Amino acid sequence: MNKPVLVSFLVSGDPNPDATLKFMKALDKYSGVIELGIPFSDPVADGPTIQAADVRALSNGFKIAKSFEVLKEFRKESDTPVILMTYYNPVFKRGIETFVMQAKEAGANGLIIVDLPLQEATEYREICKKHEMGTVFLAAPNTPEERLKISDEASTEFLYLISTFGITGARESFEQMTFDFIKRARTTCKGKICVGFGISKGSHAESLIEQGADGVIVGSAFVDIIKNYGDSEEALVKLEELAKELSEGIEKGYEKRNK
Amino acid sequence: MTCEGYFGEFGGQYIPEVLMPAIDELKEAYSELKDDEEFQNELSYYLKNYAGRETPLYYAENLTKKLGGAKIYLKREDLLHGGAHKTNNTIGQALLAKRMGKTRIIAETGAGQHGVGTSMAGALFGLETEIFMGRLDTERQQPNVFRMKLLGAKVTPVDTGSKVLKDAVNEAMRNWTATFENTHYLIGTVMGPHPFPTIVRDFQSVIGKEVKKQIMEQEGRLPDHLVACIGGGSNALGLFHAFIQDKDVRMVGIEAAGKGLNTSLHGASISKGKKGVLHGMLSYFLQDEDGQIEEAYSISAGLDYPGIGPEHAYLHDSGRAEYASATDDQALNAFMELTRSEGIIPALESSHAVAYAIENAGNMDKDEIMVINLSGRGDKDLNTVIDIMQKRGM
Ligand SMILES: Cc1ncc(COP(=O)(O)O)c(C=O)c1O
């Protein structure tokens, strides 16, 4: 990804696995990366929107193995990088190595584990390295400089910049803090940096990319559409519309940046 | 990068990145204040003059005679201001929060005792207070909800998940993620990411220190058995901690067996849980094969947490402490028994520890000594117990 990209997030199994596959295919056209969430019973880093999606999936009997199956199906048609996002317990329970191997076999390019901070991630990183599985760590506006550097080095795909303090969920506008953070990360980090949490509009994407991000990660805004339109044709149309708007915003931001 | 806060393989800091600076700040503040004489004096002052320490160690002669075995002593945390041991920790952490310059405290609560304790400390030290409580718990612990509100706290019912303690923890963590600049998350038991399990244990360990002194005065020797109920494990560790090096003292934690360990309705995370990671720590949790956390159940709102503090997980694995369980029915029976025989109405949580004595004391020698931590009083549970008695036509 040399030009900035849209990273589209979906909760696998919301509202059912077949729908997830359809949604992934629909978003694929506009996305540089697809981030596939594995539902967890206690998603403390997520806001109400994604939490509700996890509940929808789990109460439909969703199992982790299904996430892998969905990804396998998707791989038959697309090479778009897919990053699996989850919490540590599902990984720990399966065994880190088993989890990584299964994810690899299904076609995942990387993993994000939101509650596994660097200092707890030594074994996980070794296993990922051994199986050539990509890793993505997170950084927040209050992450100190030294830690930001290490997080950047530990992230093989991109570093995930959290736009603000708090949890996921679509927001109206972005604060100066987010822009300052992108600039700081831009000068500190060697790898790619993508910004997430709260992005829901083309104009958001435009301004964040203009500031120097390599990508924007959009989750709750897509999940909101699924909440409202479920497993319908309309959902597909709306998802594509939003993805299109976001990628146009990215394009504009990129042009402005290079002026 | 080094890992911190481990008890054997348990503990750690499994938290979202945003919280790292807040956790670092807390760790630094606490390691400074832990040995700060002024801070410790201030804490002792409030524990004595506000909360009413030390609490008595009471020889339950009637119960002892009835059971016909070991001598039973009750550590009367039910007499602490607020009605439970929770106050030891809330005063400690609220003072800590003040020293860190925080203006707001938040907490999760199940039985409501920790919420009440936090609200009292908030009122006492002039800190804005918000309490997260599962919707279901707000319904079964009405008197405590009312107390919190009277004390000036905002009580926020949580409607997600199973609407009980675990979900209240999730909500409090979420809130903290967005507010830590001015807010301290006052965790109510020996759980969470490091340094919380240590902080809470230290503030609760006053219980065991007093017991040690009191039993030497009354019996001239250490007890044979220490018994306490286990939710997250704070009243139990508070009792146990001063005795960990005294290898002849048995330590027994009592988990909630709910409707029975062979049903899915219990809160026994050591007996029935598996190693896992939640709420910032590696410990034992009730969970399925996919690592999804299961709902815990107990008649007592304070015991239906699906996990346990990491230091208990370690004490269990290393064999230093034992863990048993009592069912709802056994706890109810113990509730009645203690009320009738000693005129003390225990919390349903504490009744689980009393149930262990009822099951086992009779088989012990008369010169053995058992200390039960009476973690709280039962006023808050009267509605629950009355409902059950009426249903059973008693
Ligand atoms: C009276 C009482 N005892 C025990 C507990 C269980 O907590 P812990 O295991 O941390 O002592 C509670 C929790 O709410 C309580 O209110």
PDB file of N, CA and C and ligand atoms in Angstrom, chain B residues 84-86 111 113 189 229-235 302-303 347 349 375-376, ligand 1:
ATOM      1  N   ALA B  84     -19.416  -3.588  55.361  1.00  0.00           N
ATOM      2  CA  ALA B  84     -18.587  -4.654  54.786  1.00  0.00           C
ATOM      3  C   ALA B  84     -17.131  -4.215  54.716  1.00  0.00           C
ATOM      4  N   HIS B  85     -16.275  -5.209  54.477  1.00  0.00           N
ATOM      5  CA  HIS B  85     -14.833  -4.951  54.377  1.00  0.00           C
ATOM      6  C   HIS B  85     -14.468  -3.970  53.280  1.00  0.00           C
ATOM      7  N   LYS B  86     -15.352  -3.740  52.335  1.00  0.00           N
ATOM      8  CA  LYS B  86     -15.047  -2.914  51.166  1.00  0.00           C
ATOM      9  C   LYS B  86     -14.491  -1.539  51.557  1.00  0.00           C
ATOM     10  N   ALA B 111     -22.833  -6.543  44.625  1.00  0.00           N
ATOM     11  CA  ALA B 111     -23.731  -6.498  45.773  1.00  0.00           C
ATOM     12  C   ALA B 111     -24.084  -5.061  46.136  1.00  0.00           C
ATOM     13  N   GLN B 113     -22.042  -3.241  47.874  1.00  0.00           N
ATOM     14  CA  GLN B 113     -21.223  -2.855  49.024  1.00  0.00           C
ATOM     15  C   GLN B 113     -20.020  -2.017  48.589  1.00  0.00           C
ATOM     16  N   THR B 189     -12.009  -5.176  44.023  1.00  0.00           N
ATOM     17  CA  THR B 189     -11.493  -6.437  44.542  1.00  0.00           C
ATOM     18  C   THR B 189     -10.093  -6.669  43.985  1.00  0.00           C
ATOM     19  N   CYS B 229     -15.214 -16.114  52.094  1.00  0.00           N
ATOM     20  CA  CYS B 229     -15.882 -16.300  50.810  1.00  0.00           C
ATOM     21  C   CYS B 229     -15.072 -15.609  49.710  1.00  0.00           C
ATOM     22  N   ILE B 230     -15.310 -16.059  48.479  1.00  0.00           N
ATOM     23  CA  ILE B 230     -14.561 -15.539  47.340  1.00  0.00           C
ATOM     24  C   ILE B 230     -15.491 -15.032  46.252  1.00  0.00           C
ATOM     25  N   GLY B 231     -15.427 -13.722  46.026  1.00  0.00           N
ATOM     26  CA  GLY B 231     -16.034 -13.177  44.811  1.00  0.00           C
ATOM     27  C   GLY B 231     -14.869 -12.986  43.867  1.00  0.00           C
ATOM     28  N   GLY B 232     -14.263 -11.803  43.955  1.00  0.00           N
ATOM     29  CA  GLY B 232     -12.976 -11.588  43.284  1.00  0.00           C
ATOM     30  C   GLY B 232     -11.850 -12.023  44.201  1.00  0.00           C
ATOM     31  N   GLY B 233     -12.133 -12.017  45.504  1.00  0.00           N
ATOM     32  CA  GLY B 233     -11.162 -12.538  46.461  1.00  0.00           C
ATOM     33  C   GLY B 233     -10.547 -11.535  47.420  1.00  0.00           C
ATOM     34  N   SER B 234     -11.131 -10.333  47.548  1.00  0.00           N
ATOM     35  CA  SER B 234     -10.445  -9.319  48.369  1.00  0.00           C
ATOM     36  C   SER B 234     -10.585  -9.544  49.866  1.00  0.00           C
ATOM     37  N   ASN B 235     -11.770  -9.962  50.338  1.00  0.00           N
ATOM     38  CA  ASN B 235     -11.870 -10.154  51.788  1.00  0.00           C
ATOM     39  C   ASN B 235     -11.052 -11.375  52.199  1.00  0.00           C
ATOM     40  N   GLY B 302     -22.537 -10.389  45.202  1.00  0.00           N
ATOM     41  CA  GLY B 302     -21.102 -10.123  45.347  1.00  0.00           C
ATOM     42  C   GLY B 302     -20.223 -11.289  44.945  1.00  0.00           C
ATOM     43  N   LEU B 303     -20.797 -12.442  44.689  1.00  0.00           N
ATOM     44  CA  LEU B 303     -19.976 -13.612  44.343  1.00  0.00           C
ATOM     45  C   LEU B 303     -20.143 -14.055  42.895  1.00  0.00           C
ATOM     46  N   ALA B 347     -24.094 -11.128  55.627  1.00  0.00           N
ATOM     47  CA  ALA B 347     -24.337 -10.969  54.189  1.00  0.00           C
ATOM     48  C   ALA B 347     -24.429 -12.355  53.565  1.00  0.00           C
ATOM     49  N   GLU B 349     -23.033 -13.249  50.943  1.00  0.00           N
ATOM     50  CA  GLU B 349     -21.659 -13.594  50.543  1.00  0.00           C
ATOM     51  C   GLU B 349     -20.967 -14.307  51.703  1.00  0.00           C
ATOM     52  N   SER B 375     -17.472 -11.053  56.149  1.00  0.00           N
ATOM     53  CA  SER B 375     -17.105  -9.911  55.301  1.00  0.00           C
ATOM     54  C   SER B 375     -18.123  -8.777  55.311  1.00  0.00           C
ATOM     55  N   GLY B 376     -19.387  -9.107  55.601  1.00  0.00           N
ATOM     56  CA  GLY B 376     -20.374  -8.029  55.589  1.00  0.00           C
ATOM     57  C   GLY B 376     -21.659  -8.413  56.294  1.00  0.00           C
TER      58      GLY B 376
HETATM   59  C1  LIG C   1     -20.189  -8.579  51.985  1.00  0.00           C
HETATM   60  C2  LIG C   1     -19.355  -9.020  50.832  1.00  0.00           C
HETATM   61  N1  LIG C   1     -18.543 -10.071  50.992  1.00  0.00           N
HETATM   62  C3  LIG C   1     -17.783 -10.521  49.971  1.00  0.00           C
HETATM   63  C4  LIG C   1     -17.820  -9.948  48.734  1.00  0.00           C
HETATM   64  C5  LIG C   1     -16.986 -10.562  47.647  1.00  0.00           C
HETATM   65  O1  LIG C   1     -15.903  -9.822  47.245  1.00  0.00           O
HETATM   66  P1  LIG C   1     -14.428 -10.247  47.619  1.00  0.00           P
HETATM   67  O2  LIG C   1     -14.242 -11.642  47.206  1.00  0.00           O
HETATM   68  O3  LIG C   1     -13.576  -9.298  46.859  1.00  0.00           O
HETATM   69  O4  LIG C   1     -14.263 -10.065  49.074  1.00  0.00           O
HETATM   70  C6  LIG C   1     -18.644  -8.831  48.525  1.00  0.00           C
HETATM   71  C7  LIG C   1     -18.679  -8.169  47.214  1.00  0.00           C
HETATM   72  O5  LIG C   1     -19.504  -7.410  46.848  1.00  0.00           O
HETATM   73  C8  LIG C   1     -19.438  -8.367  49.604  1.00  0.00           C
HETATM   74  O6  LIG C   1     -20.250  -7.317  49.449  1.00  0.00           O
END
